[in-house]
Amino acid sequence: MNARRSLAERLVLGAPWLWLIVFFLIPFAIVVKISLSEAALAQPPYTPVFDLSDGWEALNRLGDLSLSAYAGLADDWLYAQAYWSSLRLAFISTLFTLAVAYPLAYAMARAPLHLRPILVVLAVAPFWTSFLIRVYAWITILKDEGLLNHTLLSLGLISEPLHIFASDTAVVIGIVYSYLPFMVLPLYNAIARQPPELIEAAADLGASPLAAFWRVTVPLSASGVLAGCLLVFIPAIGEFVIPDLLGGSDTLMIGRTLWVEFFDNRDWPAASAVAVVLLGLLLVPMALYERSQMAEAEA
Amino acid sequence: MSRAPLIVFENVTKRYGAVTAVDDVSFEIGAGEFFALLGPSGCGKTTLMRLIAGFETPDSGRILIDGQDMAHMPPHARPVNMMFQSYALFPHMNVARNIGFGLVQAGLPKVMIEARVRELLRLVQLDGLGARRPDQLSGGQRQRVALARALARKPRLVLLDEPLAALDRKLREETQFELMRLQRELGTAFMLVTHDQDEAMVMAERIGVMQAGRIVQAGSPRAIYEEPATRFVAGFIGEANFFEGVIERVEGGRCFVRLNGSGALAQALFVGAPSASVTLVVRPERMLLELMHDESAANLTGVVLDSAYRGDREVAQVRLADGSMVRVARFAAEAAMLPERGAQVRLSFAPEAAWVLPA
């Protein structure tokens, strides 16, 4: 490999780093800094405020930073509950998404070759409509006098409307529906790339179709399962719109807590601290994912 | 065939849409036999093999294994195992687990599986590589794993789908003898599917030559080479010169054939109806060639277009006076060398060198 790269090469290689620094690292540093400040009735609503015009003087005021916002997080049970509840709902939603997505992806991957591109387009077709509108639509389906209850009642399957709307169940349904394509696509990819003769080899060696599925198809799609689960789980933890629209007043999710801190309480340091801790929580599954990707790349 | 038939095909036909891949095929494979199914690509040999394995079902006809009708027998219940052309090793399992896959499926106890896997690893000379993953093996090693996996369940018949296609030439020749040794030692019937006539000739006891969905001839390599049933078989197995003509007369167990084009009179050990059109098949190594001295005596005269030295033999292309091409081969150990390019030569063949086919 040539040690001296051309300028063009360096620019291309540097682009993702530049992107990460400008749009992730610097904003995140600002959020961390705000989380170490204290709330104030001012504009911006926290103190101390560092101004670039202060120059090096600002360094002298680093001592004014405090961990009080984090202490507040630790003091109030509500936050821990919100994190726990977010993780729980995200986990349950991920499992259901996987359960719905696997058969879908399997059917897509085993469909005739010329149909597959159409099926992939259909799988992502919901993205062509606004996410907000799609979640709103679920209100009219799930509410007590909604489409679902109406159908079940008229079929005589239930005698009382089911109270699904404004509950954790509704949130899980909303997440499963909204994030399904993120699960289907990596699964589809992981199943479709398996050579079909592996299943034939398994059958030839005495495996029934079910045994071949469990011993060959499933383990070989593990990377897709993991990728799909993380693509659903990570954004689901911080989900705000779905719990806000479909959840009940008792549905506690960290995305909502953030909103309340920022816009209702105007407590930016507390909200920032919530966000920083959330990121910390998300780093664990992301690191796991990264490790599995590395392992796969080596294999 | 003295042995009891292991596989019996009775008028088996398989169609894909308008294409008839296997067309009314009937044949048998004996227990413990090394059978080769030989044909050009697209002749239906792969479909025929997949019918035995159970990956395809016949549209009509019956397939019997050990006398049992396979009509409703799924692949996983059949006493045959296949070695795939791509090997189809499970990438998420190491060598030992690949080989043991079918044994786990059979529900054998763990200790027995381990013992059998060790035995198989030794059999295919891969001792100590059980913990490797398929992607850590060379092509030849992967081929051995695939073979060991196909042998693990002690099947009645092992199907080998172009088993040597992915190997380089030297390894291919070694592996041919290796497969023959294994087949002899195990006494298991092997069915080799190949488009490579050398491979089939070297390894098989019996060869079935397939063309356009049919088995046009089945027999020993010698019978197929010396007594081809059709022009296709003669041309596909080895090289052949074809001389078309009409039987003029039959005398003392031989016929005299007036060849079209050259008008020469050839003899063959064959009794046929006079005035019947026939094709004489003569292998290049049985063509006699001499430099032309006496033109009046010439049977077939021609010009040497090319001659090539191939180490073990010499080959030449001769263009006859009527424009047709004849190939001539001579073992290099024979004293006389083939004449050089441009030489005027006279060709002939002995009556016993000509095999007669109806035209």
Short mmCIF file of N, CA and C in Angstrom, two decimals, chain B residues 113-226:
data_model
loop_
_atom_site.label_atom_id
_atom_site.label_comp_id
_atom_site.label_asym_id
_atom_site.label_seq_id
_atom_site.Cartn_x
_atom_site.Cartn_y
_atom_site.Cartn_z
N ILE B 113 -21.18 -40.68 17.30
CA ILE B 113 -20.98 -39.70 16.23
C ILE B 113 -19.51 -39.30 16.17
N GLU B 114 -18.94 -39.03 17.36
CA GLU B 114 -17.54 -38.61 17.39
C GLU B 114 -16.63 -39.69 16.82
N ALA B 115 -16.90 -40.92 17.19
CA ALA B 115 -16.07 -42.03 16.71
C ALA B 115 -16.17 -42.15 15.18
N ARG B 116 -17.40 -42.07 14.70
CA ARG B 116 -17.62 -42.22 13.25
C ARG B 116 -16.97 -41.06 12.48
N VAL B 117 -17.08 -39.85 13.04
CA VAL B 117 -16.48 -38.69 12.37
C VAL B 117 -14.96 -38.85 12.31
N ARG B 118 -14.37 -39.34 13.41
CA ARG B 118 -12.91 -39.57 13.41
C ARG B 118 -12.52 -40.59 12.34
N GLU B 119 -13.33 -41.64 12.26
CA GLU B 119 -13.09 -42.70 11.28
C GLU B 119 -13.14 -42.14 9.85
N LEU B 120 -14.15 -41.28 9.61
CA LEU B 120 -14.32 -40.70 8.28
C LEU B 120 -13.19 -39.73 7.95
N LEU B 121 -12.78 -38.96 8.95
CA LEU B 121 -11.67 -38.02 8.73
C LEU B 121 -10.42 -38.78 8.32
N ARG B 122 -10.21 -39.94 8.96
CA ARG B 122 -9.05 -40.75 8.61
C ARG B 122 -9.21 -41.31 7.20
N LEU B 123 -10.42 -41.75 6.89
CA LEU B 123 -10.71 -42.34 5.58
C LEU B 123 -10.38 -41.38 4.44
N VAL B 124 -10.72 -40.09 4.63
CA VAL B 124 -10.47 -39.13 3.55
C VAL B 124 -9.19 -38.33 3.82
N GLN B 125 -8.39 -38.83 4.75
CA GLN B 125 -7.07 -38.25 5.04
C GLN B 125 -7.14 -36.78 5.46
N LEU B 126 -8.04 -36.51 6.40
CA LEU B 126 -8.12 -35.15 6.94
C LEU B 126 -7.96 -35.18 8.46
N ASP B 127 -7.23 -36.19 8.98
CA ASP B 127 -7.06 -36.29 10.42
C ASP B 127 -6.60 -34.96 10.99
N GLY B 128 -7.20 -34.60 12.11
CA GLY B 128 -6.74 -33.41 12.82
C GLY B 128 -7.33 -32.11 12.30
N LEU B 129 -8.12 -32.18 11.24
CA LEU B 129 -8.68 -30.93 10.70
C LEU B 129 -10.15 -30.75 11.09
N GLY B 130 -10.62 -31.58 12.01
CA GLY B 130 -12.03 -31.55 12.38
C GLY B 130 -12.52 -30.21 12.90
N ALA B 131 -11.62 -29.44 13.51
CA ALA B 131 -12.04 -28.18 14.11
C ALA B 131 -11.99 -27.01 13.14
N ARG B 132 -11.44 -27.24 11.95
CA ARG B 132 -11.37 -26.15 10.96
C ARG B 132 -12.76 -25.82 10.42
N ARG B 133 -12.89 -24.58 9.98
CA ARG B 133 -14.13 -24.23 9.29
C ARG B 133 -13.91 -24.36 7.78
N PRO B 134 -15.01 -24.61 7.04
CA PRO B 134 -14.84 -24.85 5.60
C PRO B 134 -14.04 -23.76 4.90
N ASP B 135 -14.20 -22.50 5.33
CA ASP B 135 -13.49 -21.44 4.61
C ASP B 135 -12.00 -21.41 4.94
N GLN B 136 -11.57 -22.28 5.86
CA GLN B 136 -10.14 -22.35 6.17
C GLN B 136 -9.47 -23.52 5.44
N LEU B 137 -10.20 -24.15 4.53
CA LEU B 137 -9.67 -25.32 3.84
C LEU B 137 -9.37 -25.01 2.38
N SER B 138 -8.49 -25.79 1.79
CA SER B 138 -8.24 -25.68 0.36
C SER B 138 -9.37 -26.36 -0.40
N GLY B 139 -9.41 -26.15 -1.72
CA GLY B 139 -10.47 -26.75 -2.54
C GLY B 139 -10.48 -28.27 -2.43
N GLY B 140 -9.29 -28.86 -2.45
CA GLY B 140 -9.20 -30.31 -2.38
C GLY B 140 -9.67 -30.83 -1.03
N GLN B 141 -9.37 -30.07 0.03
CA GLN B 141 -9.81 -30.50 1.37
C GLN B 141 -11.32 -30.40 1.52
N ARG B 142 -11.87 -29.31 0.95
CA ARG B 142 -13.33 -29.15 1.00
C ARG B 142 -14.02 -30.30 0.28
N GLN B 143 -13.41 -30.71 -0.84
CA GLN B 143 -13.98 -31.80 -1.61
C GLN B 143 -14.02 -33.08 -0.76
N ARG B 144 -12.95 -33.28 0.03
CA ARG B 144 -12.89 -34.47 0.87
C ARG B 144 -13.92 -34.42 1.99
N VAL B 145 -14.12 -33.21 2.54
CA VAL B 145 -15.13 -33.07 3.60
C VAL B 145 -16.50 -33.42 3.03
N ALA B 146 -16.78 -32.89 1.83
CA ALA B 146 -18.07 -33.15 1.20
C ALA B 146 -18.26 -34.65 0.98
N LEU B 147 -17.18 -35.31 0.58
CA LEU B 147 -17.25 -36.76 0.34
C LEU B 147 -17.50 -37.51 1.66
N ALA B 148 -16.74 -37.12 2.69
CA ALA B 148 -16.90 -37.78 3.99
C ALA B 148 -18.32 -37.59 4.51
N ARG B 149 -18.87 -36.40 4.29
CA ARG B 149 -20.22 -36.11 4.77
C ARG B 149 -21.24 -36.99 4.05
N ALA B 150 -20.99 -37.19 2.75
CA ALA B 150 -21.93 -38.01 1.97
C ALA B 150 -21.81 -39.50 2.33
N LEU B 151 -20.64 -39.90 2.87
CA LEU B 151 -20.44 -41.31 3.22
C LEU B 151 -20.89 -41.62 4.64
N ALA B 152 -21.07 -40.54 5.45
CA ALA B 152 -21.22 -40.72 6.89
C ALA B 152 -22.37 -41.66 7.26
N ARG B 153 -23.47 -41.55 6.56
CA ARG B 153 -24.65 -42.34 6.94
C ARG B 153 -24.66 -43.73 6.31
N LYS B 154 -23.53 -44.11 5.75
CA LYS B 154 -23.43 -45.40 5.07
C LYS B 154 -24.59 -45.61 4.10
N PRO B 155 -24.72 -44.74 3.11
CA PRO B 155 -25.83 -44.86 2.17
C PRO B 155 -25.64 -46.05 1.25
N ARG B 156 -26.73 -46.50 0.62
CA ARG B 156 -26.63 -47.58 -0.36
C ARG B 156 -25.99 -47.06 -1.64
N LEU B 157 -26.23 -45.75 -1.91
CA LEU B 157 -25.71 -45.17 -3.15
C LEU B 157 -25.21 -43.76 -2.84
N VAL B 158 -24.02 -43.45 -3.35
CA VAL B 158 -23.50 -42.09 -3.23
C VAL B 158 -23.58 -41.44 -4.60
N LEU B 159 -24.21 -40.26 -4.64
CA LEU B 159 -24.31 -39.51 -5.89
C LEU B 159 -23.20 -38.47 -5.92
N LEU B 160 -22.39 -38.51 -6.97
CA LEU B 160 -21.28 -37.56 -7.08
C LEU B 160 -21.56 -36.63 -8.26
N ASP B 161 -21.87 -35.38 -7.96
CA ASP B 161 -22.22 -34.44 -9.01
C ASP B 161 -20.98 -33.68 -9.44
N GLU B 162 -20.41 -34.03 -10.59
CA GLU B 162 -19.20 -33.39 -11.09
C GLU B 162 -18.20 -33.19 -9.96
N PRO B 163 -17.80 -34.27 -9.28
CA PRO B 163 -17.05 -34.11 -8.02
C PRO B 163 -15.67 -33.49 -8.22
N LEU B 164 -15.13 -33.57 -9.41
CA LEU B 164 -13.75 -33.14 -9.60
C LEU B 164 -13.67 -31.83 -10.38
N ALA B 165 -14.83 -31.28 -10.73
CA ALA B 165 -14.84 -30.14 -11.64
C ALA B 165 -14.06 -28.94 -11.08
N ALA B 166 -14.07 -28.80 -9.74
CA ALA B 166 -13.47 -27.59 -9.17
C ALA B 166 -11.99 -27.79 -8.85
N LEU B 167 -11.45 -28.97 -9.16
CA LEU B 167 -10.06 -29.23 -8.80
C LEU B 167 -9.14 -29.01 -9.99
N ASP B 168 -7.88 -28.69 -9.71
CA ASP B 168 -6.97 -28.54 -10.84
C ASP B 168 -6.56 -29.93 -11.36
N ARG B 169 -5.97 -29.94 -12.53
CA ARG B 169 -5.80 -31.17 -13.29
C ARG B 169 -5.06 -32.28 -12.52
N LYS B 170 -3.98 -31.92 -11.86
CA LYS B 170 -3.16 -32.92 -11.18
C LYS B 170 -3.93 -33.53 -10.02
N LEU B 171 -4.56 -32.64 -9.23
CA LEU B 171 -5.34 -33.09 -8.09
C LEU B 171 -6.51 -33.95 -8.56
N ARG B 172 -7.03 -33.60 -9.74
CA ARG B 172 -8.18 -34.33 -10.28
C ARG B 172 -7.79 -35.78 -10.55
N GLU B 173 -6.62 -35.96 -11.13
CA GLU B 173 -6.20 -37.32 -11.46
C GLU B 173 -5.94 -38.14 -10.20
N GLU B 174 -5.31 -37.50 -9.20
CA GLU B 174 -5.09 -38.21 -7.93
C GLU B 174 -6.41 -38.61 -7.31
N THR B 175 -7.35 -37.64 -7.34
CA THR B 175 -8.62 -37.88 -6.68
C THR B 175 -9.42 -38.97 -7.37
N GLN B 176 -9.27 -39.09 -8.69
CA GLN B 176 -9.96 -40.16 -9.40
C GLN B 176 -9.62 -41.52 -8.81
N PHE B 177 -8.32 -41.76 -8.62
CA PHE B 177 -7.91 -43.05 -8.09
C PHE B 177 -8.31 -43.21 -6.63
N GLU B 178 -8.27 -42.09 -5.92
CA GLU B 178 -8.69 -42.07 -4.52
C GLU B 178 -10.17 -42.50 -4.41
N LEU B 179 -11.01 -41.94 -5.27
CA LEU B 179 -12.44 -42.27 -5.25
C LEU B 179 -12.65 -43.74 -5.59
N MET B 180 -11.86 -44.24 -6.56
CA MET B 180 -12.01 -45.65 -6.93
C MET B 180 -11.61 -46.56 -5.78
N ARG B 181 -10.53 -46.18 -5.09
CA ARG B 181 -10.08 -46.99 -3.95
C ARG B 181 -11.17 -47.02 -2.88
N LEU B 182 -11.70 -45.83 -2.55
CA LEU B 182 -12.73 -45.74 -1.52
C LEU B 182 -13.95 -46.58 -1.90
N GLN B 183 -14.35 -46.47 -3.16
CA GLN B 183 -15.54 -47.18 -3.61
C GLN B 183 -15.34 -48.69 -3.47
N ARG B 184 -14.13 -49.15 -3.85
CA ARG B 184 -13.83 -50.58 -3.73
C ARG B 184 -13.84 -51.02 -2.28
N GLU B 185 -13.20 -50.22 -1.42
CA GLU B 185 -13.09 -50.60 -0.01
C GLU B 185 -14.44 -50.63 0.68
N LEU B 186 -15.27 -49.63 0.38
CA LEU B 186 -16.55 -49.52 1.08
C LEU B 186 -17.61 -50.42 0.47
N GLY B 187 -17.45 -50.75 -0.82
CA GLY B 187 -18.46 -51.58 -1.47
C GLY B 187 -19.78 -50.87 -1.68
N THR B 188 -19.78 -49.56 -1.51
CA THR B 188 -20.99 -48.78 -1.73
C THR B 188 -21.12 -48.47 -3.22
N ALA B 189 -22.35 -48.44 -3.71
CA ALA B 189 -22.54 -48.04 -5.11
C ALA B 189 -22.30 -46.54 -5.24
N PHE B 190 -21.56 -46.16 -6.30
CA PHE B 190 -21.33 -44.74 -6.59
C PHE B 190 -21.98 -44.44 -7.93
N MET B 191 -22.64 -43.28 -8.00
CA MET B 191 -23.05 -42.82 -9.31
C MET B 191 -22.39 -41.48 -9.58
N LEU B 192 -21.55 -41.47 -10.59
CA LEU B 192 -20.80 -40.29 -10.94
C LEU B 192 -21.53 -39.58 -12.08
N VAL B 193 -21.77 -38.29 -11.90
CA VAL B 193 -22.39 -37.51 -12.98
C VAL B 193 -21.32 -36.57 -13.52
N THR B 194 -21.04 -36.69 -14.81
CA THR B 194 -19.94 -35.90 -15.35
C THR B 194 -20.14 -35.62 -16.83
N HIS B 195 -19.50 -34.57 -17.31
CA HIS B 195 -19.48 -34.32 -18.74
C HIS B 195 -18.11 -34.67 -19.31
N ASP B 196 -17.22 -35.16 -18.41
CA ASP B 196 -15.84 -35.41 -18.79
C ASP B 196 -15.68 -36.90 -19.10
N GLN B 197 -15.48 -37.22 -20.38
CA GLN B 197 -15.43 -38.63 -20.77
C GLN B 197 -14.24 -39.36 -20.16
N ASP B 198 -13.11 -38.66 -20.00
CA ASP B 198 -11.95 -39.32 -19.39
C ASP B 198 -12.27 -39.78 -17.98
N GLU B 199 -12.91 -38.85 -17.23
CA GLU B 199 -13.27 -39.14 -15.85
C GLU B 199 -14.14 -40.39 -15.79
N ALA B 200 -15.16 -40.44 -16.66
CA ALA B 200 -16.07 -41.57 -16.67
C ALA B 200 -15.34 -42.85 -17.07
N MET B 201 -14.49 -42.76 -18.10
CA MET B 201 -13.78 -43.94 -18.59
C MET B 201 -12.85 -44.49 -17.52
N VAL B 202 -12.14 -43.60 -16.81
CA VAL B 202 -11.17 -44.04 -15.83
C VAL B 202 -11.86 -44.71 -14.65
N MET B 203 -12.92 -44.07 -14.15
CA MET B 203 -13.44 -44.51 -12.86
C MET B 203 -14.53 -45.57 -12.93
N ALA B 204 -15.41 -45.48 -13.95
CA ALA B 204 -16.63 -46.26 -13.85
C ALA B 204 -16.47 -47.68 -14.36
N GLU B 205 -17.26 -48.59 -13.76
CA GLU B 205 -17.37 -49.94 -14.30
C GLU B 205 -18.32 -49.93 -15.48
N ARG B 206 -19.35 -49.09 -15.36
CA ARG B 206 -20.33 -49.00 -16.42
C ARG B 206 -20.66 -47.52 -16.63
N ILE B 207 -20.89 -47.19 -17.90
CA ILE B 207 -21.18 -45.80 -18.24
C ILE B 207 -22.53 -45.74 -18.92
N GLY B 208 -23.35 -44.78 -18.51
CA GLY B 208 -24.58 -44.50 -19.24
C GLY B 208 -24.38 -43.18 -19.97
N VAL B 209 -24.48 -43.22 -21.30
CA VAL B 209 -24.29 -41.99 -22.06
C VAL B 209 -25.65 -41.36 -22.30
N MET B 210 -25.77 -40.09 -21.89
CA MET B 210 -27.05 -39.41 -22.02
C MET B 210 -26.99 -38.38 -23.13
N GLN B 211 -28.10 -38.29 -23.85
CA GLN B 211 -28.23 -37.28 -24.90
C GLN B 211 -29.69 -36.87 -24.94
N ALA B 212 -29.92 -35.56 -24.82
CA ALA B 212 -31.28 -35.01 -24.93
C ALA B 212 -32.30 -35.79 -24.11
N GLY B 213 -31.96 -36.03 -22.85
CA GLY B 213 -32.94 -36.63 -21.94
C GLY B 213 -33.04 -38.14 -21.98
N ARG B 214 -32.25 -38.77 -22.85
CA ARG B 214 -32.34 -40.23 -22.94
C ARG B 214 -30.97 -40.84 -22.67
N ILE B 215 -30.98 -42.06 -22.14
CA ILE B 215 -29.73 -42.82 -22.04
C ILE B 215 -29.60 -43.58 -23.34
N VAL B 216 -28.66 -43.13 -24.20
CA VAL B 216 -28.58 -43.72 -25.53
C VAL B 216 -27.77 -45.01 -25.52
N GLN B 217 -26.92 -45.18 -24.54
CA GLN B 217 -26.17 -46.43 -24.44
C GLN B 217 -25.65 -46.59 -23.01
N ALA B 218 -25.73 -47.80 -22.50
CA ALA B 218 -25.14 -48.09 -21.20
C ALA B 218 -24.30 -49.33 -21.33
N GLY B 219 -23.08 -49.26 -20.85
CA GLY B 219 -22.22 -50.43 -20.95
C GLY B 219 -20.86 -50.14 -20.37
N SER B 220 -19.98 -51.12 -20.51
CA SER B 220 -18.63 -50.94 -19.97
C SER B 220 -17.91 -49.89 -20.80
N PRO B 221 -16.89 -49.23 -20.24
CA PRO B 221 -16.14 -48.25 -21.02
C PRO B 221 -15.65 -48.83 -22.34
N ARG B 222 -15.19 -50.08 -22.30
CA ARG B 222 -14.69 -50.70 -23.52
C ARG B 222 -15.80 -50.83 -24.56
N ALA B 223 -16.95 -51.33 -24.14
CA ALA B 223 -18.06 -51.52 -25.07
C ALA B 223 -18.48 -50.18 -25.67
N ILE B 224 -18.50 -49.15 -24.82
CA ILE B 224 -18.96 -47.85 -25.31
C ILE B 224 -17.98 -47.27 -26.32
N TYR B 225 -16.71 -47.53 -26.09
CA TYR B 225 -15.70 -46.97 -26.99
C TYR B 225 -15.61 -47.80 -28.27
N GLU B 226 -15.62 -49.10 -28.12
CA GLU B 226 -15.41 -49.96 -29.28
C GLU B 226 -16.68 -50.17 -30.09
#
